[in-house]
CSV table of C-alpha atoms in Angstrom, one decimal:
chain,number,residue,atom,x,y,z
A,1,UNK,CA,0.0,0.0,0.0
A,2,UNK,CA,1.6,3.4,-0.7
A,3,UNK,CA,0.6,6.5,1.2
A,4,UNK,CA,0.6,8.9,-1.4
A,5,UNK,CA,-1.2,10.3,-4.0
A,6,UNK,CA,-0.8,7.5,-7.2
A,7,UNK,CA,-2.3,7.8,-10.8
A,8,UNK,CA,-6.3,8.8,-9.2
A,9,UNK,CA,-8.8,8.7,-11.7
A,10,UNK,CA,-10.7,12.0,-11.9
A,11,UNK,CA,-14.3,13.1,-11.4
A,12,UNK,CA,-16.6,10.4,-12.8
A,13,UNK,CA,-19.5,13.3,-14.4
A,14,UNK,CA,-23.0,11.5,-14.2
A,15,UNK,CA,-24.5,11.8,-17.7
A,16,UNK,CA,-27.5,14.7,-18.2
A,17,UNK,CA,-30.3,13.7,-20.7
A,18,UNK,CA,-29.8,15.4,-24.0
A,19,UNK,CA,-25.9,15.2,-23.8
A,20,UNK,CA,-26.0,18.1,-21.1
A,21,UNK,CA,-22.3,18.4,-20.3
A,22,UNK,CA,-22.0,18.7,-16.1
A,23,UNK,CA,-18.5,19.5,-16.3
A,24,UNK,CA,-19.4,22.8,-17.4
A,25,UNK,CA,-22.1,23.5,-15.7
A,26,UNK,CA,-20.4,22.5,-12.8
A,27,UNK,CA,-17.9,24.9,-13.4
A,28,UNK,CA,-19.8,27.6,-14.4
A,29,UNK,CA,-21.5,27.1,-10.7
A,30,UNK,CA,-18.6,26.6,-8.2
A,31,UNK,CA,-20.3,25.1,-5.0
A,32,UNK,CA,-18.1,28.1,-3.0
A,33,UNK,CA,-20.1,30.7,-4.8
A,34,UNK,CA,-23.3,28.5,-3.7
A,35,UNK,CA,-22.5,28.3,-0.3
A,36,UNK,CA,-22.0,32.2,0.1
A,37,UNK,CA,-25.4,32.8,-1.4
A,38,UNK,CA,-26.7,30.2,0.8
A,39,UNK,CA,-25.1,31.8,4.0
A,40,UNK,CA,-25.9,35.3,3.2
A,41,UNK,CA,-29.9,34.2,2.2
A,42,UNK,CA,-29.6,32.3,5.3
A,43,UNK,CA,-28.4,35.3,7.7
A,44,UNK,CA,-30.8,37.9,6.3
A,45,UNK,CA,-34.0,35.3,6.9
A,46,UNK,CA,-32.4,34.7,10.7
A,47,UNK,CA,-33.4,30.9,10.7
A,48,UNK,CA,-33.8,29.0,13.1
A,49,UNK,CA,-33.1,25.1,13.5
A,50,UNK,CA,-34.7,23.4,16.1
A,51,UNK,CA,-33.5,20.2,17.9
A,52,UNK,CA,-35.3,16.8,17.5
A,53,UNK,CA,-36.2,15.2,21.1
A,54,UNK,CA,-32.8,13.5,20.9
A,55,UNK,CA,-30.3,16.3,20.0
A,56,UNK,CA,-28.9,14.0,17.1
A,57,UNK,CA,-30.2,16.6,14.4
A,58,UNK,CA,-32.6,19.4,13.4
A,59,UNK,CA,-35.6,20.9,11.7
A,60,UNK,CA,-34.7,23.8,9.9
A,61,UNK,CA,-37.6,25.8,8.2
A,62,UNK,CA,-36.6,28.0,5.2
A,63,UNK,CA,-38.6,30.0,2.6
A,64,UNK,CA,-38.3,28.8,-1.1
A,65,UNK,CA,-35.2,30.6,-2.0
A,66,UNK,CA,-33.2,29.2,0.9
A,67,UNK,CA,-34.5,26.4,0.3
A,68,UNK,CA,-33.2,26.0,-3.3
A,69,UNK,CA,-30.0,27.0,-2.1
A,70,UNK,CA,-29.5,24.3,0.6
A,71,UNK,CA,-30.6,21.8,-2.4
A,72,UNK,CA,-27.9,23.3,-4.7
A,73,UNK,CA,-25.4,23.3,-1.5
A,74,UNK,CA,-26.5,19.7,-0.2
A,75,UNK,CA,-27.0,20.5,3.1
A,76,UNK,CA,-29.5,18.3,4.6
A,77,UNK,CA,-32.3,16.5,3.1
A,78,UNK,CA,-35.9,17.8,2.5
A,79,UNK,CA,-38.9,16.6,4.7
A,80,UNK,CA,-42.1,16.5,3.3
A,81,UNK,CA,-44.8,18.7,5.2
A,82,UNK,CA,-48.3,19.5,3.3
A,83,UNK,CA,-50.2,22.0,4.4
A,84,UNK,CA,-47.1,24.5,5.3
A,85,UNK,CA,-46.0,27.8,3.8
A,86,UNK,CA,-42.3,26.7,5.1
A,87,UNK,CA,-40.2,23.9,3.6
A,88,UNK,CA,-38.5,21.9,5.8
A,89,UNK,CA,-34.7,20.3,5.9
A,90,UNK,CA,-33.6,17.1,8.3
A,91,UNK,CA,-29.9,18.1,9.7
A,92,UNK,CA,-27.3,16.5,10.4
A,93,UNK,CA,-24.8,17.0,13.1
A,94,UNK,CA,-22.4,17.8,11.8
A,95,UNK,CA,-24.6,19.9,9.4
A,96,UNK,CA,-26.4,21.5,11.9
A,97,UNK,CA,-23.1,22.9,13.9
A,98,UNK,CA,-21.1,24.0,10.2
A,99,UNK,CA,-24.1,26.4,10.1
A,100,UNK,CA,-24.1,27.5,13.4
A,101,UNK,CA,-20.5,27.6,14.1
A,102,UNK,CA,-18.3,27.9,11.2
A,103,UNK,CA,-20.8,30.2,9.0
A,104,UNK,CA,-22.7,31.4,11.8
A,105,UNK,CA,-25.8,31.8,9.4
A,106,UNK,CA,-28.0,29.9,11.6
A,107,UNK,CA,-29.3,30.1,15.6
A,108,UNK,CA,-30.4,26.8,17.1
A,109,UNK,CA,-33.5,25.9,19.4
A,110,UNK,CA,-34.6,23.3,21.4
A,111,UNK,CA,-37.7,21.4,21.5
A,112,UNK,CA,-39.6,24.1,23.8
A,113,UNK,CA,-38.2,26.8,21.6
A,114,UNK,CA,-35.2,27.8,23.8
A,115,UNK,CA,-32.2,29.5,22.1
A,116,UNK,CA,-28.7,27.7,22.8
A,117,UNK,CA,-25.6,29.2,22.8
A,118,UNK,CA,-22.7,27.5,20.8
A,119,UNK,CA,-21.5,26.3,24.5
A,120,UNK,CA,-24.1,24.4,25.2
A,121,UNK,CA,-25.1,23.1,22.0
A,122,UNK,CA,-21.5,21.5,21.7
A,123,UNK,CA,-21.9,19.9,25.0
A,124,UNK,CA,-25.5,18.2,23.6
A,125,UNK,CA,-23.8,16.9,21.1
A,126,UNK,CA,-20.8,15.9,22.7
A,127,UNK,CA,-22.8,13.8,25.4
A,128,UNK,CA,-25.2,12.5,22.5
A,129,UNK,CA,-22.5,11.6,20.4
A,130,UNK,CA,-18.9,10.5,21.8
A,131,UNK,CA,-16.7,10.9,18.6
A,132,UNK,CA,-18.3,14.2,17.9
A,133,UNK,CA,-15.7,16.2,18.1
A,134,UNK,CA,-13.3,14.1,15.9
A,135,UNK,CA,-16.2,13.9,13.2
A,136,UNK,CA,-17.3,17.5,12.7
A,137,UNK,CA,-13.6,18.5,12.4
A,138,UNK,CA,-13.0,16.2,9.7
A,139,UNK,CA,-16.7,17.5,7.9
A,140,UNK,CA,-15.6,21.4,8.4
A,141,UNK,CA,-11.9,20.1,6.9
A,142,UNK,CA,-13.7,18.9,3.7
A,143,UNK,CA,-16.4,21.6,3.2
A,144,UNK,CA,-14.2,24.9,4.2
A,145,UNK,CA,-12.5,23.1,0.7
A,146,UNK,CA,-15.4,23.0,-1.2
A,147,UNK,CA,-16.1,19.3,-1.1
A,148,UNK,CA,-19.5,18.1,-0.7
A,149,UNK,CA,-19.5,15.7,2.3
A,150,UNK,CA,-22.1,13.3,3.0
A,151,UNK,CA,-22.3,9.9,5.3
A,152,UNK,CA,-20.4,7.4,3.9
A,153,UNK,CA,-22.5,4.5,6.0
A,154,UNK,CA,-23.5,2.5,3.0
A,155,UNK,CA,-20.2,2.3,1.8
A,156,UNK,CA,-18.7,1.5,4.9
A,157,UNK,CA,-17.2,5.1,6.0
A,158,UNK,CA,-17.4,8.1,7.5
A,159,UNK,CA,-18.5,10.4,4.8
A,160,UNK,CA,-17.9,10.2,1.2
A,161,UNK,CA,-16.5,13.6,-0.7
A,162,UNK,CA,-18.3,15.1,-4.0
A,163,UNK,CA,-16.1,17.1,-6.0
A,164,UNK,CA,-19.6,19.1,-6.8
A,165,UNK,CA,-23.6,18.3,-6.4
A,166,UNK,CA,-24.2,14.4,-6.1
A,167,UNK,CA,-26.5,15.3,-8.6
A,168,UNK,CA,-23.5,15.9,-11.1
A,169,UNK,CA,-21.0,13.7,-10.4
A,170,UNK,CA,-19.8,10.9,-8.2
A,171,UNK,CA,-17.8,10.8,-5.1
A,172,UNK,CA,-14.6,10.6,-5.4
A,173,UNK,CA,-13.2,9.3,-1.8
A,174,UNK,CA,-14.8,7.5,1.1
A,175,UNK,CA,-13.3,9.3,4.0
A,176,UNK,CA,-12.0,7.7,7.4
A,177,UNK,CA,-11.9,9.5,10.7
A,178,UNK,CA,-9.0,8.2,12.6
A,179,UNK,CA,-8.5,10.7,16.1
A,180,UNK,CA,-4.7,10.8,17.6
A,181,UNK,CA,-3.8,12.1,21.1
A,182,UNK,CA,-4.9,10.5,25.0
A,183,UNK,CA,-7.4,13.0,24.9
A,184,UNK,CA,-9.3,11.2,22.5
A,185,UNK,CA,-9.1,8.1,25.0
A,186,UNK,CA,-9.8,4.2,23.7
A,187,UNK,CA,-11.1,5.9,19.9
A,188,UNK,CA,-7.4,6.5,19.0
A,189,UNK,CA,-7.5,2.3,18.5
A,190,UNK,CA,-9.4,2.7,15.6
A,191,UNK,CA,-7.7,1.1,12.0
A,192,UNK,CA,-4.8,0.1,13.9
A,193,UNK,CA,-4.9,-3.3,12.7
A,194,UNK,CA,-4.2,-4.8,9.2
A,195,UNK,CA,-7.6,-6.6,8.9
A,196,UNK,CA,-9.5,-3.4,9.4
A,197,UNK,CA,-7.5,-1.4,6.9
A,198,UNK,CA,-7.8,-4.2,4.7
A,199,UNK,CA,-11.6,-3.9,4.6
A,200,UNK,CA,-11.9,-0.9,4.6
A,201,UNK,CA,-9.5,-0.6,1.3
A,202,UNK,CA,-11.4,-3.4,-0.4
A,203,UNK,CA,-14.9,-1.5,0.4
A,204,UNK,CA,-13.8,1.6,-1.0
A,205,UNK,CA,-12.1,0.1,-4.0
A,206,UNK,CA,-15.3,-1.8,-4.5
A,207,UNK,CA,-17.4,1.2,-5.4
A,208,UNK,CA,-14.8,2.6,-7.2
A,209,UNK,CA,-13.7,5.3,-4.7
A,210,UNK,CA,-10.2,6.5,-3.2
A,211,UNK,CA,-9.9,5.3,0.6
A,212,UNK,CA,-9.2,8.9,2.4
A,213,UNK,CA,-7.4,9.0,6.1
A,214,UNK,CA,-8.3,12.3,8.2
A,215,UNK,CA,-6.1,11.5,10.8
A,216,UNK,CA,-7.1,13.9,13.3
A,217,UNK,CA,-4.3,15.0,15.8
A,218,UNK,CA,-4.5,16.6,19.5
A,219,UNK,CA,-2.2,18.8,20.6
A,220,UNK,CA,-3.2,18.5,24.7
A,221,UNK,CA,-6.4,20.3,24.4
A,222,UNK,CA,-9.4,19.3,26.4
A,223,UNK,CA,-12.4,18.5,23.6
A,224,UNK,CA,-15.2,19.9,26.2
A,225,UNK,CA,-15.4,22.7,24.4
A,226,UNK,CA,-15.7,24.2,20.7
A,227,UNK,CA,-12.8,26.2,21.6
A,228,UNK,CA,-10.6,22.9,21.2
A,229,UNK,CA,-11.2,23.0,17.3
A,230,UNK,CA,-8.8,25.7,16.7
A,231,UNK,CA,-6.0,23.1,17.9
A,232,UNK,CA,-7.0,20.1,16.4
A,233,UNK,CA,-4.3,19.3,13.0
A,234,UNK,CA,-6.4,17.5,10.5
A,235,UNK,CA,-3.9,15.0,8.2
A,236,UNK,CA,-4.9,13.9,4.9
A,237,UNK,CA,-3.5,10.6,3.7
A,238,UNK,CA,-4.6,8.4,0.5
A,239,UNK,CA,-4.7,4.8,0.7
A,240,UNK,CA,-4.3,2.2,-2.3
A,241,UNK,CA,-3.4,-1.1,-3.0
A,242,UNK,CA,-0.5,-1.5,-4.3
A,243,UNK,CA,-0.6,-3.7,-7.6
A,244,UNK,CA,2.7,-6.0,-8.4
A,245,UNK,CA,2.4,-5.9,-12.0
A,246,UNK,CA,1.9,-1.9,-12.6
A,247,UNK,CA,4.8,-1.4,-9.7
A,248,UNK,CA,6.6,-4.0,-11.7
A,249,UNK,CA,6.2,-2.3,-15.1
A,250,UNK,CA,6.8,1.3,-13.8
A,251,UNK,CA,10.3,0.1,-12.3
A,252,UNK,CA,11.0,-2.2,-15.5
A,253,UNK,CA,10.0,1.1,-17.6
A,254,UNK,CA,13.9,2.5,-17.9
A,255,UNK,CA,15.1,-0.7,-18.5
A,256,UNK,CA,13.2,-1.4,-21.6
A,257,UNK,CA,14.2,1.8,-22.5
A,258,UNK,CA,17.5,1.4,-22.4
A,259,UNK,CA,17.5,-2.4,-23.9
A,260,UNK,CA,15.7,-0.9,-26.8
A,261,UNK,CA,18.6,1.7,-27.5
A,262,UNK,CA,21.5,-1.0,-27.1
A,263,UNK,CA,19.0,-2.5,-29.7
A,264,UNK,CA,19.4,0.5,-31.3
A,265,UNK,CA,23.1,1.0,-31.2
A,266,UNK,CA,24.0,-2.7,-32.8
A,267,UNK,CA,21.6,-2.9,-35.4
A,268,UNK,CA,23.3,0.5,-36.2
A,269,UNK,CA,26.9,-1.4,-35.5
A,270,UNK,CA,25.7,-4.1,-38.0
A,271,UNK,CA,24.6,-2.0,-40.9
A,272,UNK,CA,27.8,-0.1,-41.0
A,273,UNK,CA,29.6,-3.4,-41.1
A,274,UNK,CA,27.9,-4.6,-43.6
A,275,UNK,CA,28.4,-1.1,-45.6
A,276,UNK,CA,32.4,-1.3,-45.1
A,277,UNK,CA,32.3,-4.8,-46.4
A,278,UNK,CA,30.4,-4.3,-49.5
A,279,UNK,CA,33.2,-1.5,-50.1
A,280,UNK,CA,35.9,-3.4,-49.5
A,281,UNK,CA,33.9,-6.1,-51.8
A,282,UNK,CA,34.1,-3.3,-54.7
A,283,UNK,CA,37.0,-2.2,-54.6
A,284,UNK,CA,38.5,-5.3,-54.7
A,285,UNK,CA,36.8,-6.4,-58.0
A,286,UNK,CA,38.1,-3.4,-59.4
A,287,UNK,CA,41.4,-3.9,-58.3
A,288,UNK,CA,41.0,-7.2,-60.1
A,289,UNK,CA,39.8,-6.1,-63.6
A,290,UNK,CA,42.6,-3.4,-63.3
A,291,UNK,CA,45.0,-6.0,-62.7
A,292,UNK,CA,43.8,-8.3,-65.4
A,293,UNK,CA,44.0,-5.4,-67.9
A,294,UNK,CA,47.0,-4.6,-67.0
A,295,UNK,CA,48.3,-8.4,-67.2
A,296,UNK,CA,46.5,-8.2,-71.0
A,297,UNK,CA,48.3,-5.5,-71.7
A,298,UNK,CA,52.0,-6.6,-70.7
A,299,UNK,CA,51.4,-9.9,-72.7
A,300,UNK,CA,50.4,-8.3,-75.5
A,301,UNK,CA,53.7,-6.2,-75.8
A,302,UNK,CA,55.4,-8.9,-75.2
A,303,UNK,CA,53.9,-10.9,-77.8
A,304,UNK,CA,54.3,-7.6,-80.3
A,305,UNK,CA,58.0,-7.9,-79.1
A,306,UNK,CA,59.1,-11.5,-80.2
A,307,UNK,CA,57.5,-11.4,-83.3
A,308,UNK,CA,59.5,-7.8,-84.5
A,309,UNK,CA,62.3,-10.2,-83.7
């Protein structure tokens, strides 16, 4: 297995109807351009989230505009409710606190409509969900980049990373969350041994997808708070296989080369020998019918010779 980035495929574009190119439309729509409409549409409509009874996520309630944008975003996932002028979006965790916390376009409630600070909705979620911390570092890592991130249960991860809308294109890596440091307690044994790994790499491979470590590092900081975040190092590592025959081939590459000059080189050694020896093959022949000319000619004097006598 090599640890760095090899020969990746790129984006895999789903295919629109009518040869609609989502490449370019892609392109043309950058998801970070979407995500600052979103937050500013967001901030101006001061919305409001509200817990579900177990604090995993939330029910925001938008208008139509925002709620097109969080389609066009991927945040959440729509919830059907007849009857409502509001449209209303299921929120994830990790969802639910990048709104709140890192765009801060967003307030939170809970079930009896009470406000929560940041505080104390990072200790719910904390308490609700041990690896939280870990987690929604490693979401914020890939969408303060622009990636799309979405659970990655199905295919046996963390999250899976779109380059763009799901809509458009597929994901491109199924991410891993592997925490580092004591504070992070008995979690820091995760993907320590081969077998795991081994799955895991198989799984992603499977589906066509890049296995993605976000090794997530503590440097001595107590995670009881959101002020821990600032100090957590989030390292990115790409796992996959590593195939005999293409490592074999890539080393064997400059040898092949370098047989096929020696190649080269003699066949070039040969013709040249060849071209000297079809010289030295003419000149002797006319050496030879010089030299019999000149023998015809001597005898013939001669000859001329004894008979004046």
């Amino acid at each position: 297995m090599r640890r760095q980035l090899m020969d990746l495929p790129g984006p895999r574009w789903k295919k629109g109807k009518d040869g609609k190119n989502f490449a370019a439309l892609a392109a043309t729509n950058p998801m970070s351009t979407i995500v600052a409409e979103l937050q500013a549409s967001l901030r101006d409509a001061e919305a409001v989230a509200i817990l579900s009874g177990d604090g995993k996520d939330a029910i925001l309630a938008v208008g139509a505009h925002q709620a097109a944008l969080l389609n066009r975003a991927a945040f959440g996932r729509a919830v059907d409710n007849a009857g409502d002028e509001k449209l209303w979006f299921q929120l994830g965790p990790e969802e639910m606190f990048f709104l709140c916390h890192a765009l801060r376009c967003i307030t939170v409630e809970s079930e009896n409509k009470k406000q929560m600070g940041e505080g104390e909705l990072w200790d719910l979620l904390t308490s609700t969900s041990e690896p939280f911390p870990e987690m929604y570092k490693a979401y914020e890592h890939l969408r303060l980049k622009n990636w799309v991130v979405r659970s990655g249960l199905q295919y046996g991860a963390d999250f899976v990373a779109y380059r763009h809308h799901p809509a458009l294109v597929h994901s491109e890596f199924a991410v891993i969350v592997v925490p580092e440091g004591k504070m992070f307690g008995a979690r820091c044994g995760r993907m320590k041994v081969w077998p795991d790994l081994l799955c895991a790499l198989r799984a992603s491979g499977s589906v066509a997808k890049t296995l993605l470590f976000l090794t997530i590092s503590n440097m001595n900081c107590e995670v009881r708070s959101s002020d821990c975040l600032e100090q957590l190092i989030v390292h990115e590592r790409m796992i996959n296989r590593w195939i005999p025959q293409q490592c074999r081939e890539q080393q064997d590459k400059p040898h092949r080369e370098e047989a096929h000059r020696d190649e080269q080189r003699q066949k070039q050694c040969r013709e040249e020998a060849i071209r000297e020896e079809q010289e030295d093959t003419r000149e002797g022949v006319v050496f030879s019918y010089w030299g019999v000319i000149l023998s015809f000619t001597i005898l013939s004097s001669l000859l001329v010779y004894k008979l004046k006598l």
